[in-house]
Amino acid sequence: MDSYEFDYVVIGSGIAGLMSALHLSRLGRVAVVTKREAFESNTNYAQGGIACVMTDDDSIERHVTDTLDAGAGLCDESVVRQILAEGPATIQELIQTGIRFSERSEDEGGGYDLGREGGHTKRRVLHAGDLTGREIQVSLLRASSTNSNITLIEDCMVIDLITTSWLGLDDENRCVGAYVLMRTTGKIATIRAPVIVLASGGGGKTYLYTSNPDVATADGVAMAWRAGCPIRNMEFIQFHPTCLFHPKAKSFLISEAIRGEGAQLVNAAGEPFMQHYDPRGSLAPRDITARAIDNEMKSTGQACVYLDIRHKSPAYLRDRFPNISRTCKRFGIDIAHDLIPVVPAAHYFCGGVMAGVDGQTVIPGFYAIGEVACTGLHGANRLASNSLLESAVCARLMARTVAERGASLRMVKHISLPAWQSHGAVPSDEEIVVEHNWNEVRQCMWDYVGIVRTNRRLERAARRIRNLREEIREYYHDYLVTGDVLELRNIAAVAELLVRSATARHESRGLHFTLDYPETGPVAEDTIIADGAGEKV
Ligand code: SIN
């Protein structure tokens, strides 16, 4: 069996992974393993931007207040303060890697062109047109691929982490490596490292409709849970209010920045409706906006609502929203003259692997950064564009902690990593089972664990997911592993965590809304599930 050794292994190639790798490369040899091409990440599809205090009429205190308001009582205030205060220095670091944010012309007063999004009381969103994620991804990949201490390994999917407790060793539990599937050859290898950084992003694919790309299958949360990490607040799934509603537009987001520039949400009759739900109208936070749209669609029987940005000139729209203008045009929608049909879709996991601001999890040597982690920044509802900032800040703090603690391959060199056991598994002749179960998990989550929940729907979901996981477990044991089976196993495991977390919360708060407990309880408490150790599937 092939085996590799590095000083640091980073799982994932979005902003959290690449910023982690760039920082760690100053300390030693880093491998970035990523399950498809390095370009494919949630970061690459981010449109809106990265929130940070950039002007004198704004303040960290104000950004903190907006974040806490959106988070509905569940943010960890000290974490919020720390991450947001690190923002300006972190933005400078991003700019130094070559990222170029949009600027205003001299006529407009110069400086960065700051956007506004739901829940922000000030303009503070740095962006690169409406292709911010792509600009970040391209720049960080360029910096990583020219760095001699970073090795990018594509088509390499982590199956599971290897910890000393999983190996049955008596030492203090620590992460020492991982089993990985090399997708192009089907071979399974081991990677050994004293530090593993999980930066694998979220899991929008757990739901039938999502703004996320195909890679977002919640692999990180599932593998960390199986390794014994506590998983926190998984019930808080952010549904982005406005994904393009068109049969051929798979997952295309209409950035909230468009509402920041004055677009109104209107119904089929062209009437604005958000004022009926919140005084902030179309710029209310996402939990309120997504629920309002859901209610409008259900009460009017319409399949979608619309965004109206027709008050802006065609030239302005082409310049500020080039990607949205172009993509809508491809589907026959001229955003300067037509209403844009939109629906909510699963967008962001506010919960995840419980971790400190430096990514430290309960397992020494194992860090979680970015969407896969739950640091306490987002609470029960993430403020738009806070997440790219969190990824970049936490990557920096993680590398600082790793440098302070020191870590070398010698620490794990003596531990023997057993070869992967396939226990007589054979190539599958029943791929259809994977396809079928994949669709069923996602449909079930959409129907029963969506924007509005009830006890009954959650019970239904729990029963179905339990049965599906049983079937997947058998399949996993009988057949040789493939990337598709691993992704199915992960979305099903996380679907179960999500249902269990939602069932445990007997109140409505932020993104978790249930008709059975519509009020917000007096005390905000985290939901923590920590029983995954020993789970093999
Ligand atoms: C958007 O552009 O609306 C998405 C930004 C985000 O989710 O933070």
Coordinates of C-alpha atoms and ligand atoms in Angstrom, one line a residue:
M1 CA 0.0 0.0 0.0
D2 CA 1.3 3.5 -0.9
S3 CA 2.1 5.8 2.0
Y4 CA 3.1 9.4 2.3
E5 CA 4.5 11.6 5.0
F6 CA 4.3 15.3 5.5
D7 CA 4.8 17.8 8.4
Y8 CA 1.3 19.1 7.8
V9 CA -1.7 17.8 5.9
V10 CA -4.5 20.1 5.0
I11 CA -7.8 18.6 3.8
G12 CA -9.6 20.9 1.3
S13 CA -8.5 23.6 -1.2
G14 CA -10.9 26.6 -0.6
I15 CA -9.9 29.7 1.3
A16 CA -9.6 27.9 4.6
G17 CA -7.4 25.2 3.2
L18 CA -5.2 27.3 1.1
M19 CA -4.7 30.1 3.7
S20 CA -3.8 27.3 6.2
A21 CA -1.3 25.8 3.8
L22 CA 0.3 29.1 3.0
H23 CA 0.8 29.9 6.7
L24 CA 2.0 26.4 7.6
S25 CA 4.5 26.4 4.6
R26 CA 6.6 28.7 6.7
L27 CA 7.0 26.0 9.2
G28 CA 7.5 22.8 7.1
R29 CA 6.3 20.6 4.2
V30 CA 2.5 20.8 3.6
A31 CA 0.3 18.5 1.6
V32 CA -3.1 19.9 0.5
V33 CA -5.3 17.0 -0.4
T34 CA -8.5 17.7 -2.3
K35 CA -11.0 15.3 -3.6
R36 CA -11.5 16.7 -7.1
E37 CA -9.6 19.5 -8.9
A38 CA -8.1 22.1 -6.5
F39 CA -10.3 24.7 -8.1
E40 CA -13.6 23.1 -7.0
S41 CA -14.5 24.5 -3.7
N42 CA -17.4 26.5 -2.2
T43 CA -15.1 29.5 -2.0
N44 CA -14.8 29.5 -5.8
Y45 CA -18.6 30.1 -6.1
A46 CA -18.9 32.8 -3.4
Q47 CA -20.2 35.9 -5.0
G48 CA -21.0 38.5 -2.4
G49 CA -17.6 39.0 -0.7
I50 CA -15.8 39.3 2.5
A51 CA -17.1 41.5 5.4
C52 CA -14.6 43.6 7.2
V53 CA -14.6 47.1 8.8
M54 CA -12.8 49.3 6.3
T55 CA -14.0 52.9 6.9
D56 CA -13.9 55.5 9.6
D57 CA -17.7 55.7 9.8
D58 CA -17.8 52.0 10.7
S59 CA -16.4 50.2 13.7
I60 CA -15.5 46.7 15.0
E61 CA -18.1 47.3 17.7
R62 CA -20.8 47.9 15.0
H63 CA -19.8 44.8 13.1
V64 CA -19.9 42.8 16.4
T65 CA -23.4 44.1 17.1
D66 CA -24.6 43.1 13.6
T67 CA -23.1 39.7 13.9
L68 CA -24.6 39.1 17.4
D69 CA -28.0 40.3 16.2
A70 CA -28.0 37.9 13.3
G71 CA -26.8 35.1 15.5
A72 CA -30.0 35.2 17.6
G73 CA -28.3 34.9 21.0
L74 CA -26.2 31.9 20.2
C75 CA -22.9 33.5 19.1
D76 CA -19.9 33.3 21.4
E77 CA -19.3 37.0 22.0
S78 CA -15.6 36.7 22.8
V79 CA -15.1 34.6 19.6
V80 CA -17.0 37.2 17.6
R81 CA -14.9 40.0 18.9
Q82 CA -11.6 38.2 18.4
I83 CA -12.3 37.2 14.8
L84 CA -13.8 40.5 13.7
A85 CA -10.9 42.5 15.3
E86 CA -8.4 40.4 13.3
G87 CA -10.3 41.3 10.1
P88 CA -8.4 44.4 8.8
A89 CA -4.9 42.7 9.3
T90 CA -6.2 39.6 7.6
I91 CA -7.5 41.5 4.6
Q92 CA -4.1 43.1 4.1
E93 CA -2.6 39.6 4.1
L94 CA -5.1 38.5 1.4
I95 CA -4.3 41.5 -0.7
Q96 CA -0.6 40.6 -0.4
T97 CA -1.3 37.2 -1.9
G98 CA -2.5 39.1 -5.0
I99 CA -6.2 39.3 -4.5
R100 CA -7.7 42.4 -6.1
F101 CA -10.9 43.8 -4.7
S102 CA -13.1 46.2 -6.7
E103 CA -12.4 49.9 -6.2
R104 CA -14.4 53.0 -6.8
S105 CA -13.3 55.5 -9.5
E106 CA -11.7 58.8 -8.5
D107 CA -15.0 60.5 -9.4
E108 CA -16.8 58.3 -6.9
G109 CA -14.2 59.2 -4.2
G110 CA -11.8 56.3 -4.7
G111 CA -11.0 53.5 -2.1
Y112 CA -12.6 50.1 -2.0
D113 CA -16.1 49.7 -3.4
L114 CA -17.8 48.3 -0.3
G115 CA -21.1 46.4 -0.7
R116 CA -23.9 45.9 1.7
E117 CA -25.8 42.7 2.5
G118 CA -28.7 41.6 4.7
G119 CA -28.2 42.3 8.5
H120 CA -25.2 44.7 8.0
T121 CA -25.9 48.3 9.1
K122 CA -22.9 49.6 7.1
R123 CA -21.3 49.1 3.8
R124 CA -18.4 46.8 4.6
V125 CA -18.3 43.9 2.1
L126 CA -15.2 43.8 0.0
H127 CA -15.8 42.2 -3.4
A128 CA -14.4 41.6 -6.8
G129 CA -17.4 42.4 -8.9
D130 CA -19.7 39.4 -8.3
L131 CA -16.9 36.9 -8.7
T132 CA -15.2 37.4 -5.4
G133 CA -14.7 33.7 -4.6
R134 CA -13.1 33.1 -8.0
E135 CA -10.7 35.9 -7.5
I136 CA -9.7 34.5 -4.1
Q137 CA -9.5 31.0 -5.4
V138 CA -7.3 31.9 -8.4
S139 CA -4.9 34.1 -6.3
L140 CA -4.5 31.6 -3.5
L141 CA -4.0 28.7 -5.9
R142 CA -1.4 30.7 -7.7
A143 CA 0.4 31.4 -4.5
S144 CA 0.2 27.8 -3.3
S145 CA 1.3 26.2 -6.5
T146 CA 4.4 28.3 -6.8
N147 CA 5.3 27.6 -3.1
S148 CA 8.0 24.9 -3.0
N149 CA 6.8 23.7 0.5
I150 CA 3.3 23.0 -0.7
T151 CA 2.3 19.8 -2.6
L152 CA -1.2 19.8 -4.0
I153 CA -2.7 16.3 -4.3
E154 CA -5.9 16.4 -6.4
D155 CA -8.5 13.5 -6.7
C156 CA -7.5 12.4 -3.3
M157 CA -10.4 11.8 -1.0
V158 CA -10.0 11.2 2.8
I159 CA -11.9 8.2 3.9
D160 CA -11.2 8.5 7.6
L161 CA -8.7 10.0 10.1
I162 CA -6.3 7.7 12.0
T163 CA -6.1 8.5 15.7
T164 CA -4.1 6.8 18.4
S165 CA -7.3 5.8 20.1
W166 CA -8.7 4.3 16.9
L167 CA -5.4 2.3 16.7
G168 CA -6.0 1.1 20.3
L169 CA -2.8 2.7 21.6
D170 CA -2.6 3.8 25.2
D171 CA -0.9 7.1 24.6
E172 CA -2.8 10.4 24.8
N173 CA -5.2 10.4 21.9
R174 CA -3.9 12.3 18.9
C175 CA -4.4 12.5 15.2
V176 CA -1.6 10.8 13.3
G177 CA -2.8 10.4 9.8
A178 CA -5.6 9.5 7.4
Y179 CA -6.6 6.8 4.9
V180 CA -7.2 8.3 1.5
L181 CA -8.7 7.1 -1.7
M182 CA -6.8 8.0 -4.9
R183 CA -9.8 8.5 -7.1
T184 CA -8.0 8.0 -10.4
T185 CA -6.5 4.6 -9.5
G186 CA -9.0 3.4 -6.9
K187 CA -6.0 2.7 -4.6
I188 CA -6.1 3.5 -0.9
A189 CA -3.1 5.0 0.7
T190 CA -2.1 6.3 4.2
I191 CA -0.8 9.8 4.9
R192 CA 1.1 10.3 8.1
A193 CA 1.4 13.8 9.7
P194 CA 1.6 15.2 13.2
V195 CA -0.9 17.9 12.3
I196 CA -4.0 17.5 10.2
V197 CA -6.1 20.6 9.3
L198 CA -9.6 19.9 8.2
A199 CA -10.8 22.6 5.8
S200 CA -13.2 20.6 3.7
G201 CA -16.1 23.1 3.7
G202 CA -19.8 22.5 4.2
G203 CA -22.5 20.1 3.0
G204 CA -25.2 21.8 1.0
K205 CA -25.5 18.6 -1.0
T206 CA -27.3 17.0 2.0
Y207 CA -30.3 18.9 0.6
L208 CA -32.0 18.4 -2.8
Y209 CA -31.8 22.1 -3.7
T210 CA -28.6 23.9 -2.8
S211 CA -26.4 26.8 -3.9
N212 CA -23.3 24.6 -3.3
P213 CA -21.2 22.8 -5.9
D214 CA -21.1 19.0 -6.1
V215 CA -18.1 18.7 -3.8
A216 CA -20.0 20.0 -0.8
T217 CA -20.9 16.6 0.8
A218 CA -20.2 17.3 4.4
D219 CA -17.3 14.9 4.4
G220 CA -15.4 16.8 7.1
V221 CA -18.1 16.9 9.7
A222 CA -18.8 13.1 9.2
M223 CA -15.2 12.1 9.5
A224 CA -14.5 14.3 12.5
W225 CA -17.6 12.9 14.2
R226 CA -16.4 9.3 13.5
A227 CA -13.0 10.3 15.0
G228 CA -14.7 11.3 18.2
C229 CA -15.0 15.1 17.8
P230 CA -18.1 16.8 19.3
I231 CA -20.3 18.3 16.6
R232 CA -22.1 21.5 17.5
N233 CA -25.3 23.2 16.4
M234 CA -26.0 21.2 13.2
E235 CA -29.6 22.2 13.1
F236 CA -28.7 25.7 11.9
I237 CA -28.6 25.3 8.1
Q238 CA -28.7 28.6 6.3
F239 CA -31.0 28.7 3.3
H240 CA -29.9 31.4 0.9
P241 CA -33.1 33.3 0.0
T242 CA -32.3 33.8 -3.6
C243 CA -31.1 31.1 -6.0
L244 CA -32.1 31.4 -9.6
F245 CA -35.3 29.5 -10.3
H246 CA -34.9 28.0 -13.8
P247 CA -35.0 24.3 -14.7
K248 CA -31.5 24.4 -16.3
A249 CA -29.8 26.7 -13.7
K250 CA -28.3 24.2 -11.4
S251 CA -27.4 25.9 -8.1
F252 CA -26.9 29.4 -9.4
L253 CA -26.9 32.0 -6.7
I254 CA -28.2 35.6 -7.1
S255 CA -26.0 37.3 -4.6
E256 CA -27.5 39.2 -1.7
A257 CA -25.3 42.1 -2.8
I258 CA -28.0 42.8 -5.4
R259 CA -30.4 43.5 -2.6
G260 CA -27.6 45.6 -1.0
E261 CA -27.8 47.7 -4.2
G262 CA -31.6 48.2 -3.8
A263 CA -33.2 45.2 -5.5
Q264 CA -36.6 44.4 -4.0
L265 CA -38.2 41.0 -3.4
V266 CA -41.6 41.0 -5.0
N267 CA -44.4 38.5 -5.6
A268 CA -45.9 37.3 -8.9
A269 CA -48.1 40.5 -9.0
G270 CA -44.9 42.6 -8.7
E271 CA -45.7 43.7 -5.1
P272 CA -42.9 44.0 -2.6
F273 CA -43.7 41.8 0.4
M274 CA -40.8 41.9 2.8
Q275 CA -42.0 44.9 4.8
H276 CA -44.9 42.6 6.0
Y277 CA -42.2 40.5 7.7
D278 CA -39.5 42.8 8.9
P279 CA -38.9 46.6 9.0
R280 CA -35.6 46.1 7.2
G281 CA -37.5 44.9 4.2
S282 CA -35.5 43.1 1.5
L283 CA -32.3 43.6 3.6
A284 CA -33.5 41.6 6.6
P285 CA -31.2 38.8 7.7
R286 CA -31.3 35.5 5.8
D287 CA -33.3 33.5 8.3
I288 CA -36.2 36.0 8.2
T289 CA -36.0 36.5 4.4
A290 CA -35.9 32.8 3.6
R291 CA -38.9 32.1 5.9
A292 CA -40.8 35.0 4.4
I293 CA -40.2 33.7 0.8
D294 CA -41.2 30.2 1.9
N295 CA -44.4 31.6 3.4
E296 CA -45.2 33.7 0.3
M297 CA -44.7 30.7 -2.0
K298 CA -46.9 28.5 0.1
S299 CA -49.6 31.0 0.7
T300 CA -49.9 32.1 -3.0
G301 CA -49.2 28.7 -4.5
Q302 CA -46.4 30.3 -6.7
A303 CA -43.3 28.3 -7.5
C304 CA -41.0 31.2 -6.9
V305 CA -40.8 34.9 -6.0
Y306 CA -38.8 37.6 -7.9
L307 CA -36.0 40.1 -7.5
D308 CA -36.5 43.5 -9.1
I309 CA -33.4 45.5 -9.8
R310 CA -34.8 47.3 -12.9
H311 CA -34.2 50.7 -11.4
K312 CA -30.5 50.4 -12.1
S313 CA -29.1 51.1 -15.6
P314 CA -28.0 48.3 -17.9
A315 CA -24.4 49.6 -17.8
Y316 CA -24.2 49.7 -14.0
L317 CA -25.6 46.1 -13.8
R318 CA -23.1 44.8 -16.3
D319 CA -20.3 46.4 -14.5
R320 CA -21.3 45.6 -10.9
F321 CA -22.8 42.1 -11.5
P322 CA -21.1 40.8 -14.6
N323 CA -21.5 37.1 -13.7
I324 CA -25.2 37.4 -12.7
S325 CA -26.1 39.5 -15.8
R326 CA -24.3 37.1 -18.1
T327 CA -25.7 33.9 -16.5
C328 CA -29.3 35.3 -16.4
K329 CA -29.0 36.3 -20.0
R330 CA -28.1 32.8 -20.9
F331 CA -31.4 31.7 -19.5
G332 CA -33.3 34.4 -21.3
I333 CA -33.5 36.9 -18.4
D334 CA -32.3 40.4 -19.0
I335 CA -32.0 41.7 -15.4
A336 CA -32.1 45.3 -16.5
H337 CA -35.6 44.8 -17.9
D338 CA -37.0 41.5 -16.4
L339 CA -37.8 40.3 -12.9
I340 CA -35.5 37.6 -11.7
P341 CA -37.3 34.4 -10.5
V342 CA -35.7 33.1 -7.3
V343 CA -36.2 30.5 -4.6
P344 CA -34.4 29.7 -1.3
A345 CA -31.8 26.8 -1.3
A346 CA -29.5 25.2 1.3
H347 CA -26.4 27.4 1.4
Y348 CA -24.3 27.3 4.6
F349 CA -23.7 25.1 7.6
C350 CA -23.5 27.4 10.7
G351 CA -22.8 24.3 12.9
G352 CA -19.9 21.9 12.5
V353 CA -16.9 20.4 14.3
M354 CA -16.5 22.1 17.6
A355 CA -13.3 24.2 17.4
G356 CA -11.5 27.1 19.0
V357 CA -10.7 30.3 17.0
D358 CA -7.4 28.7 16.2
G359 CA -9.2 25.6 14.9
Q360 CA -8.1 23.3 17.8
T361 CA -10.5 20.4 18.2
V362 CA -10.7 18.1 21.2
I363 CA -8.1 15.8 19.4
P364 CA -4.5 17.0 19.7
G365 CA -2.9 17.4 16.2
F366 CA -6.3 17.9 14.6
Y367 CA -7.7 21.3 13.6
A368 CA -10.9 22.4 11.9
I369 CA -11.1 25.7 9.9
G370 CA -13.8 27.4 7.9
E371 CA -17.3 26.1 7.2
V372 CA -16.5 22.7 8.5
A373 CA -15.9 24.1 12.0
C374 CA -18.2 25.7 14.5
T375 CA -16.2 28.3 16.4
G376 CA -19.2 30.2 17.8
L377 CA -18.9 33.1 15.3
H378 CA -22.2 32.5 13.5
G379 CA -24.5 31.4 16.4
A380 CA -27.9 30.5 15.1
N381 CA -27.6 32.4 11.8
R382 CA -24.6 33.6 10.0
L383 CA -24.3 37.3 9.0
A384 CA -23.7 37.4 5.2
S385 CA -20.0 37.4 4.1
N386 CA -18.6 36.8 7.6
S387 CA -17.5 33.3 6.6
L388 CA -14.7 34.0 4.2
L389 CA -13.3 36.3 6.8
E390 CA -13.6 33.6 9.5
S391 CA -11.7 31.1 7.3
A392 CA -8.8 33.5 6.7
V393 CA -8.5 34.7 10.3
C394 CA -8.7 31.2 11.8
A395 CA -6.2 29.8 9.4
R396 CA -3.7 32.5 10.6
L397 CA -4.5 31.8 14.3
M398 CA -4.2 28.1 13.7
A399 CA -0.7 28.4 12.2
R400 CA 0.3 30.6 15.2
T401 CA -0.8 27.9 17.6
V402 CA 0.9 25.2 15.7
A403 CA 4.2 27.2 15.6
E404 CA 4.0 27.9 19.4
R405 CA 3.3 24.2 20.2
G406 CA 5.8 22.8 17.7
A407 CA 5.1 19.6 15.8
S408 CA 7.4 17.4 13.9
L409 CA 7.1 14.1 12.0
R410 CA 9.3 12.5 14.7
M411 CA 6.3 12.7 17.0
V412 CA 4.3 10.2 15.0
K413 CA 7.1 8.4 13.1
H414 CA 7.2 5.4 15.5
I415 CA 3.5 4.7 15.2
S416 CA 2.7 2.0 12.7
L417 CA -0.2 2.7 10.4
P418 CA -1.9 -0.5 9.4
A419 CA -2.8 -1.0 5.7
W420 CA -6.4 -0.5 4.8
Q421 CA -8.4 -3.6 5.2
S422 CA -11.1 -4.3 2.5
H423 CA -12.2 -7.5 4.2
G424 CA -13.1 -9.4 1.0
A425 CA -15.1 -6.5 -0.5
V426 CA -15.7 -6.9 -4.2
P427 CA -16.3 -4.3 -7.0
S428 CA -20.0 -3.2 -6.9
D429 CA -22.5 -4.5 -9.5
E430 CA -25.2 -2.4 -7.8
E431 CA -24.2 1.2 -8.4
I432 CA -27.9 2.0 -8.7
V433 CA -28.2 1.6 -4.9
V434 CA -25.8 4.5 -4.4
E435 CA -27.7 6.7 -6.9
H436 CA -31.0 5.9 -5.4
N437 CA -30.0 6.4 -1.8
W438 CA -28.2 9.6 -2.7
N439 CA -31.5 11.0 -4.1
E440 CA -33.5 9.7 -1.2
V441 CA -31.4 11.3 1.5
R442 CA -31.5 14.7 -0.2
Q443 CA -35.2 14.6 -1.0
C444 CA -36.0 13.5 2.6
M445 CA -33.9 16.4 4.0
W446 CA -35.5 18.9 1.7
D447 CA -39.1 17.7 2.5
Y448 CA -38.8 17.2 6.2
V449 CA -35.8 19.1 7.6
G450 CA -36.1 22.4 5.6
I451 CA -36.9 26.0 6.4
V452 CA -40.0 25.2 8.5
R453 CA -39.9 22.1 10.7
T454 CA -42.3 20.1 12.9
N455 CA -41.8 17.2 15.3
R456 CA -43.7 15.0 12.9
R457 CA -41.6 15.8 9.9
L458 CA -38.4 15.3 12.0
E459 CA -39.7 11.9 13.1
R460 CA -40.3 10.9 9.6
A461 CA -36.9 12.0 8.5
A462 CA -35.2 10.2 11.4
R463 CA -36.9 6.9 10.5
R464 CA -36.0 7.2 6.8
I465 CA -32.4 8.3 7.4
R466 CA -31.9 5.5 9.9
N467 CA -33.0 2.9 7.4
L468 CA -31.0 4.4 4.6
R469 CA -27.9 4.4 6.8
E470 CA -28.4 0.7 7.6
E471 CA -28.5 -0.1 3.9
I472 CA -25.4 2.1 3.2
R473 CA -23.6 0.4 6.0
E474 CA -24.1 -3.0 4.3
Y475 CA -23.1 -1.7 0.9
Y476 CA -20.0 -0.1 2.4
H477 CA -18.9 -3.4 3.9
D478 CA -19.7 -5.6 0.9
Y479 CA -18.2 -3.5 -2.0
L480 CA -14.9 -1.8 -2.6
V481 CA -15.0 1.9 -1.7
T482 CA -15.5 4.5 -4.4
G483 CA -15.7 8.3 -4.2
D484 CA -19.5 8.1 -4.7
V485 CA -20.0 5.6 -1.8
L486 CA -17.9 7.7 0.5
E487 CA -19.9 10.8 -0.3
L488 CA -23.2 9.0 0.2
R489 CA -22.0 7.6 3.5
N490 CA -21.0 11.1 4.6
I491 CA -24.2 13.0 3.6
A492 CA -26.3 10.2 5.3
A493 CA -24.3 10.4 8.5
V494 CA -24.6 14.2 8.6
A495 CA -28.3 14.1 7.7
E496 CA -28.7 12.0 10.8
L497 CA -26.7 14.5 13.0
L498 CA -28.8 17.3 11.6
V499 CA -32.1 15.5 12.4
R500 CA -30.9 14.6 15.8
S501 CA -29.8 18.2 16.5
A502 CA -33.1 19.7 15.2
T503 CA -35.1 17.2 17.3
A504 CA -33.2 18.1 20.4
R505 CA -34.0 21.9 20.2
H506 CA -37.4 22.6 21.7
E507 CA -37.6 26.2 20.6
S508 CA -37.3 28.3 17.4
R509 CA -34.1 30.3 17.1
G510 CA -32.4 31.9 14.1
L511 CA -32.3 29.4 11.3
H512 CA -34.1 26.6 13.3
F513 CA -37.9 27.3 13.1
T514 CA -40.4 24.7 14.2
L515 CA -44.2 25.0 14.3
D516 CA -44.3 22.9 17.4
Y517 CA -42.1 25.3 19.4
P518 CA -42.5 28.7 17.7
E519 CA -41.1 30.8 20.6
T520 CA -37.5 31.4 21.4
G521 CA -36.5 30.0 24.7
P522 CA -35.1 32.2 27.6
V523 CA -31.6 30.6 27.5
A524 CA -29.5 30.1 24.4
E525 CA -27.8 26.7 24.5
D526 CA -25.6 24.8 22.1
T527 CA -26.7 21.4 20.7
I528 CA -23.7 19.1 21.0
I529 CA -23.5 15.5 19.7
A530 CA -20.3 13.6 20.6
D531 CA -21.0 9.9 20.2
G532 CA -19.4 9.2 16.8
A533 CA -16.2 7.5 18.1
G534 CA -16.1 4.0 16.9
E535 CA -18.7 4.5 14.1
K536 CA -17.2 3.0 11.1
V537 CA -19.9 4.1 8.6
Ligands
SIN1 C1 -24.1 36.0 -1.5 O1 -23.4 36.6 -2.4 O2 -25.3 36.3 -1.4 C2 -23.5 35.0 -0.7 C3 -22.6 35.5 0.3 C4 -22.5 34.7 1.5 O3 -23.1 33.7 1.6 O4 -21.8 35.2 2.5

